[in-house]
Amino acid sequence: MNVVVIGAQWGDEGKGKIVDYLASDSQCIVRFSGGANAGHTIVSEGVQYALHLVPSGILHPNNTVYLGAGMVIDPEALFNELEMLKSRGIEWEGRVFISDRAHLVLPSYRELDKKRDSERKRPIGTTGRGIGTTYAMKSQRDGIRIADLGWSEKISELEESDRAFLTPFISRLTSMKVNLTYELWKGRGKKTLFEGAQGVLLDLDLGTYPYVSSGFSSAAGAAIGGGVGPRALDRVLGVFKAYTTRVGNGPMPTEFDEDSQSELYNFVRETGREYGVTTGRPRRCGYLDLVALRYACHANGIDDLVLTHLDVYDTLDDIEACVGYKINGKVTEEFPSSVEDLKKAKPVLKHFRGWKSVLKECRSFDDLPEAAQNYVNFIEEYCSTRIGIISVGYERNDTFMLHDPWSK
């Protein structure tokens, strides 16, 4: 059975924790998009792991993990990450493999990435990790893949500095390469998780273009970057936070006003530890945007939503969520394609009573206080999508299931 886990907002929703939580019942994890610009934080037995390239299921020894064809891989970042895991007692040898169709990030791409963004009239806010440039080279058919490392003519075309960078990694990368489609076909029938990066609203086609990532972070990307057909995907989970965050530039209609709402802004940011795993940048924070979340459900065929960071609201008397946008004097519940419309959008807010309770010990929906249950029920009703998993803390065990994604 194949289950896809994607971000249903602008990334940083807690996908890594949810993949880690579900990985105890799986055998394979496939990361299908993105590169070292992504950051997944997992806390297990009090130890925090920050992963950027390696799929989150690596902490479970029963899992084989694959870096998919849709990824762009910085070899230096990858092996530094693997060394970190080994130093903490995680044995990864023989368990981590790379699709031979995955593209490589080179030093010249990183520099070009930073240069391009600095010269834009409207900077994207890139992490500067070379991700956008690598995807651009891929689209222009000038990139280099894992499969090309034995192609001497292709290697000779690279800049001298890039060749020097790649040389010490070639044999190690080659020893880890696989034909991913063939591997997954051989393993059909296993429980496999397809792990996305970033979020749907940063998807190249579905997101707030041009303020998006360069890869496919939608559910469809799992088939493209995971090496399987779309009919092989059995269930799609969309992870979202009880509020909304965004890193980098681009419209965010529900963002708190840092001047008039500075206390709320700082409370959510500090309580939720809303700082980028990859860059350390503070995340922009705002009300839960249900208009955007429902759009994510519709555009990705999300079967079950996964709600994280619900505990961040534990101490608040009142909570609000966005149920519509007011644009040019008119109210809409549709998520616009136009960046200009999104910039003009003012959130129409619905008020909820806070629960004033500590949720960390809750292990079922019935354990939640009534006010928290009401919040969850409204989200389900508005999005016409059930919530299957709820997270009420950072630890792996601070999570409970309402609907088992592995059950057909």
mmCIF file of N, CA and C in Angstrom, residues 202-275:
data_model
loop_
_atom_site.group_PDB
_atom_site.id
_atom_site.type_symbol
_atom_site.label_atom_id
_atom_site.label_comp_id
_atom_site.label_asym_id
_atom_site.label_seq_id
_atom_site.Cartn_x
_atom_site.Cartn_y
_atom_site.Cartn_z
ATOM 1 N N LEU A 202 3.512 26.022 -2.257
ATOM 2 C CA LEU A 202 4.806 26.331 -2.860
ATOM 3 C C LEU A 202 5.073 25.473 -4.092
ATOM 4 N N ASP A 203 4.087 24.677 -4.489
ATOM 5 C CA ASP A 203 4.230 23.852 -5.685
ATOM 6 C C ASP A 203 4.377 24.751 -6.917
ATOM 7 N N LEU A 204 5.203 24.325 -7.850
ATOM 8 C CA LEU A 204 5.498 25.139 -9.027
ATOM 9 C C LEU A 204 4.252 25.503 -9.822
ATOM 10 N N ASP A 205 3.294 24.595 -9.909
ATOM 11 C CA ASP A 205 2.071 24.842 -10.676
ATOM 12 C C ASP A 205 0.886 25.252 -9.818
ATOM 13 N N LEU A 206 0.743 24.640 -8.650
ATOM 14 C CA LEU A 206 -0.434 24.878 -7.823
ATOM 15 C C LEU A 206 -0.259 26.022 -6.832
ATOM 16 N N GLY A 207 0.973 26.445 -6.608
ATOM 17 C CA GLY A 207 1.258 27.412 -5.563
ATOM 18 C C GLY A 207 1.133 28.865 -5.976
ATOM 19 N N THR A 208 1.603 29.752 -5.098
ATOM 20 C CA THR A 208 1.473 31.204 -5.292
ATOM 21 C C THR A 208 2.605 31.715 -6.192
ATOM 22 N N TYR A 209 2.582 31.268 -7.420
ATOM 23 C CA TYR A 209 3.594 31.618 -8.420
ATOM 24 C C TYR A 209 3.657 33.136 -8.621
ATOM 25 N N PRO A 210 4.869 33.727 -8.693
ATOM 26 C CA PRO A 210 6.193 33.107 -8.788
ATOM 27 C C PRO A 210 6.860 32.837 -7.440
ATOM 28 N N TYR A 211 6.159 33.104 -6.340
ATOM 29 C CA TYR A 211 6.742 32.895 -5.018
ATOM 30 C C TYR A 211 6.542 31.449 -4.584
ATOM 31 N N VAL A 212 7.208 30.561 -5.290
ATOM 32 C CA VAL A 212 7.075 29.124 -5.083
ATOM 33 C C VAL A 212 8.449 28.475 -5.109
ATOM 34 N N SER A 213 8.485 27.204 -4.782
ATOM 35 C CA SER A 213 9.700 26.422 -4.958
ATOM 36 C C SER A 213 9.757 25.965 -6.415
ATOM 37 N N SER A 214 10.824 25.299 -6.784
ATOM 38 C CA SER A 214 11.001 24.902 -8.186
ATOM 39 C C SER A 214 10.600 23.473 -8.467
ATOM 40 N N GLY A 215 10.183 22.752 -7.433
ATOM 41 C CA GLY A 215 9.817 21.363 -7.623
ATOM 42 C C GLY A 215 8.329 21.130 -7.468
ATOM 43 N N PHE A 216 7.950 19.857 -7.492
ATOM 44 C CA PHE A 216 6.553 19.467 -7.367
ATOM 45 C C PHE A 216 6.306 18.965 -5.945
ATOM 46 N N SER A 217 5.645 19.795 -5.149
ATOM 47 C CA SER A 217 5.354 19.405 -3.767
ATOM 48 C C SER A 217 3.916 18.948 -3.598
ATOM 49 N N SER A 218 3.207 18.816 -4.699
ATOM 50 C CA SER A 218 1.821 18.345 -4.669
ATOM 51 C C SER A 218 1.782 16.823 -4.619
ATOM 52 N N ALA A 219 0.566 16.292 -4.415
ATOM 53 C CA ALA A 219 0.406 14.836 -4.373
ATOM 54 C C ALA A 219 0.808 14.190 -5.700
ATOM 55 N N ALA A 220 0.524 14.886 -6.812
ATOM 56 C CA ALA A 220 0.903 14.346 -8.122
ATOM 57 C C ALA A 220 2.411 14.174 -8.231
ATOM 58 N N GLY A 221 3.167 14.996 -7.496
ATOM 59 C CA GLY A 221 4.623 14.893 -7.513
ATOM 60 C C GLY A 221 5.125 13.572 -6.972
ATOM 61 N N ALA A 222 4.315 12.911 -6.149
ATOM 62 C CA ALA A 222 4.729 11.616 -5.608
ATOM 63 C C ALA A 222 4.864 10.580 -6.708
ATOM 64 N N ALA A 223 3.976 10.662 -7.706
ATOM 65 C CA ALA A 223 4.070 9.736 -8.835
ATOM 66 C C ALA A 223 5.235 10.123 -9.745
ATOM 67 N N ILE A 224 5.350 11.434 -10.026
ATOM 68 C CA ILE A 224 6.406 11.903 -10.936
ATOM 69 C C ILE A 224 7.792 11.652 -10.348
ATOM 70 N N GLY A 225 7.982 12.069 -9.101
ATOM 71 C CA GLY A 225 9.303 11.966 -8.489
ATOM 72 C C GLY A 225 9.551 10.675 -7.753
ATOM 73 N N GLY A 226 8.492 9.880 -7.554
ATOM 74 C CA GLY A 226 8.648 8.632 -6.828
ATOM 75 C C GLY A 226 8.794 7.416 -7.711
ATOM 76 N N GLY A 227 8.588 7.609 -9.011
ATOM 77 C CA GLY A 227 8.824 6.500 -9.930
ATOM 78 C C GLY A 227 7.697 5.500 -10.039
ATOM 79 N N VAL A 228 6.462 5.926 -9.683
ATOM 80 C CA VAL A 228 5.314 5.026 -9.815
ATOM 81 C C VAL A 228 4.205 5.748 -10.585
ATOM 82 N N GLY A 229 3.219 5.000 -11.027
ATOM 83 C CA GLY A 229 2.080 5.600 -11.702
ATOM 84 C C GLY A 229 1.089 6.157 -10.697
ATOM 85 N N PRO A 230 0.283 7.156 -11.101
ATOM 86 C CA PRO A 230 -0.670 7.764 -10.159
ATOM 87 C C PRO A 230 -1.686 6.792 -9.592
ATOM 88 N N ARG A 231 -2.027 5.756 -10.345
ATOM 89 C CA ARG A 231 -3.008 4.789 -9.843
ATOM 90 C C ARG A 231 -2.423 3.879 -8.763
ATOM 91 N N ALA A 232 -1.103 3.951 -8.586
ATOM 92 C CA ALA A 232 -0.457 3.154 -7.544
ATOM 93 C C ALA A 232 -0.522 3.837 -6.177
ATOM 94 N N LEU A 233 -0.972 5.103 -6.143
ATOM 95 C CA LEU A 233 -1.053 5.840 -4.887
ATOM 96 C C LEU A 233 -2.415 5.587 -4.242
ATOM 97 N N ASP A 234 -2.402 5.029 -3.054
ATOM 98 C CA ASP A 234 -3.644 4.592 -2.416
ATOM 99 C C ASP A 234 -4.297 5.657 -1.540
ATOM 100 N N ARG A 235 -3.500 6.487 -0.892
ATOM 101 C CA ARG A 235 -4.074 7.482 0.019
ATOM 102 C C ARG A 235 -3.163 8.695 0.090
ATOM 103 N N VAL A 236 -3.779 9.876 0.220
ATOM 104 C CA VAL A 236 -3.027 11.127 0.333
ATOM 105 C C VAL A 236 -3.355 11.777 1.668
ATOM 106 N N LEU A 237 -2.305 12.056 2.456
ATOM 107 C CA LEU A 237 -2.446 12.776 3.720
ATOM 108 C C LEU A 237 -1.895 14.183 3.547
ATOM 109 N N GLY A 238 -2.651 15.180 3.992
ATOM 110 C CA GLY A 238 -2.210 16.564 3.927
ATOM 111 C C GLY A 238 -1.976 17.110 5.323
ATOM 112 N N VAL A 239 -0.732 17.478 5.616
ATOM 113 C CA VAL A 239 -0.363 17.947 6.954
ATOM 114 C C VAL A 239 -0.518 19.466 7.030
ATOM 115 N N PHE A 240 -1.141 19.949 8.112
ATOM 116 C CA PHE A 240 -1.283 21.400 8.301
ATOM 117 C C PHE A 240 -1.198 21.731 9.782
ATOM 118 N N LYS A 241 -0.818 22.972 10.071
ATOM 119 C CA LYS A 241 -0.756 23.437 11.449
ATOM 120 C C LYS A 241 -2.062 24.103 11.848
ATOM 121 N N ALA A 242 -2.277 24.253 13.150
ATOM 122 C CA ALA A 242 -3.483 24.885 13.673
ATOM 123 C C ALA A 242 -3.531 26.362 13.340
ATOM 124 N N TYR A 243 -2.422 26.877 12.838
ATOM 125 C CA TYR A 243 -2.318 28.251 12.353
ATOM 126 C C TYR A 243 -1.550 28.176 11.043
ATOM 127 N N THR A 244 -1.135 29.300 10.504
ATOM 128 C CA THR A 244 -0.442 29.298 9.206
ATOM 129 C C THR A 244 0.921 29.972 9.348
ATOM 130 N N THR A 245 1.931 29.424 8.671
ATOM 131 C CA THR A 245 3.242 30.070 8.613
ATOM 132 C C THR A 245 3.752 30.077 7.181
ATOM 133 N N ARG A 246 4.698 30.953 6.954
ATOM 134 C CA ARG A 246 5.355 31.016 5.650
ATOM 135 C C ARG A 246 6.765 31.557 5.845
ATOM 136 N N VAL A 247 7.711 31.032 5.066
ATOM 137 C CA VAL A 247 9.091 31.539 5.054
ATOM 138 C C VAL A 247 9.361 32.150 3.688
ATOM 139 N N GLY A 248 10.046 33.277 3.674
ATOM 140 C CA GLY A 248 10.368 33.920 2.400
ATOM 141 C C GLY A 248 9.286 34.886 1.967
ATOM 142 N N ASN A 249 9.434 35.377 0.765
ATOM 143 C CA ASN A 249 8.528 36.394 0.254
ATOM 144 C C ASN A 249 7.281 35.788 -0.382
ATOM 145 N N GLY A 250 6.325 36.643 -0.680
ATOM 146 C CA GLY A 250 5.091 36.198 -1.304
ATOM 147 C C GLY A 250 3.887 36.498 -0.441
ATOM 148 N N PRO A 251 2.700 36.465 -1.031
ATOM 149 C CA PRO A 251 1.476 36.827 -0.307
ATOM 150 C C PRO A 251 1.115 35.821 0.781
ATOM 151 N N MET A 252 0.545 36.334 1.854
ATOM 152 C CA MET A 252 0.063 35.499 2.962
ATOM 153 C C MET A 252 -1.106 36.255 3.598
ATOM 154 N N PRO A 253 -2.313 36.042 3.091
ATOM 155 C CA PRO A 253 -3.457 36.872 3.489
ATOM 156 C C PRO A 253 -3.765 36.897 4.983
ATOM 157 N N THR A 254 -3.426 35.833 5.720
ATOM 158 C CA THR A 254 -3.819 35.776 7.130
ATOM 159 C C THR A 254 -2.681 36.150 8.079
ATOM 160 N N GLU A 255 -1.600 36.709 7.574
ATOM 161 C CA GLU A 255 -0.452 37.041 8.421
ATOM 162 C C GLU A 255 -0.844 38.045 9.506
ATOM 163 N N PHE A 256 -0.390 37.780 10.727
ATOM 164 C CA PHE A 256 -0.619 38.728 11.813
ATOM 165 C C PHE A 256 0.093 40.042 11.508
ATOM 166 N N ASP A 257 -0.460 41.127 11.960
ATOM 167 C CA ASP A 257 0.161 42.439 11.817
ATOM 168 C C ASP A 257 1.215 42.588 12.918
ATOM 169 N N GLU A 258 2.477 42.738 12.523
ATOM 170 C CA GLU A 258 3.554 42.773 13.510
ATOM 171 C C GLU A 258 3.493 44.007 14.407
ATOM 172 N N ASP A 259 2.806 45.048 13.968
ATOM 173 C CA ASP A 259 2.681 46.252 14.786
ATOM 174 C C ASP A 259 1.500 46.148 15.754
ATOM 175 N N SER A 260 0.301 45.933 15.215
ATOM 176 C CA SER A 260 -0.888 45.913 16.060
ATOM 177 C C SER A 260 -1.101 44.576 16.766
ATOM 178 N N GLN A 261 -0.478 43.499 16.258
ATOM 179 C CA GLN A 261 -0.649 42.171 16.863
ATOM 180 C C GLN A 261 0.689 41.563 17.266
ATOM 181 N N SER A 262 1.603 42.401 17.682
ATOM 182 C CA SER A 262 2.956 41.931 17.971
ATOM 183 C C SER A 262 2.974 40.880 19.086
ATOM 184 N N GLU A 263 2.088 41.035 20.089
ATOM 185 C CA GLU A 263 2.063 40.086 21.195
ATOM 186 C C GLU A 263 1.630 38.702 20.703
ATOM 187 N N LEU A 264 0.567 38.650 19.884
ATOM 188 C CA LEU A 264 0.099 37.384 19.332
ATOM 189 C C LEU A 264 1.135 36.793 18.382
ATOM 190 N N TYR A 265 1.727 37.652 17.546
ATOM 191 C CA TYR A 265 2.744 37.211 16.585
ATOM 192 C C TYR A 265 3.896 36.526 17.318
ATOM 193 N N ASN A 266 4.422 37.221 18.335
ATOM 194 C CA ASN A 266 5.569 36.680 19.067
ATOM 195 C C ASN A 266 5.195 35.435 19.860
ATOM 196 N N PHE A 267 3.969 35.401 20.384
ATOM 197 C CA PHE A 267 3.531 34.228 21.150
ATOM 198 C C PHE A 267 3.523 32.984 20.268
ATOM 199 N N VAL A 268 2.900 33.079 19.097
ATOM 200 C CA VAL A 268 2.814 31.921 18.207
ATOM 201 C C VAL A 268 4.203 31.520 17.709
ATOM 202 N N ARG A 269 5.005 32.499 17.351
ATOM 203 C CA ARG A 269 6.350 32.189 16.834
ATOM 204 C C ARG A 269 7.211 31.506 17.889
ATOM 205 N N GLU A 270 7.196 32.021 19.109
ATOM 206 C CA GLU A 270 8.058 31.458 20.147
ATOM 207 C C GLU A 270 7.495 30.145 20.695
ATOM 208 N N THR A 271 6.195 30.084 20.922
ATOM 209 C CA THR A 271 5.596 28.855 21.447
ATOM 210 C C THR A 271 5.695 27.722 20.439
ATOM 211 N N GLY A 272 5.490 28.061 19.163
ATOM 212 C CA GLY A 272 5.569 27.055 18.107
ATOM 213 C C GLY A 272 6.967 26.815 17.587
ATOM 214 N N ARG A 273 7.949 27.537 18.127
ATOM 215 C CA ARG A 273 9.355 27.450 17.683
ATOM 216 C C ARG A 273 9.437 27.597 16.165
ATOM 217 N N GLU A 274 8.841 28.696 15.708
ATOM 218 C CA GLU A 274 8.718 28.907 14.268
ATOM 219 C C GLU A 274 9.942 29.606 13.684
ATOM 220 N N TYR A 275 11.006 28.817 13.566
ATOM 221 C CA TYR A 275 12.247 29.257 12.943
ATOM 222 C C TYR A 275 12.690 28.171 11.971
#
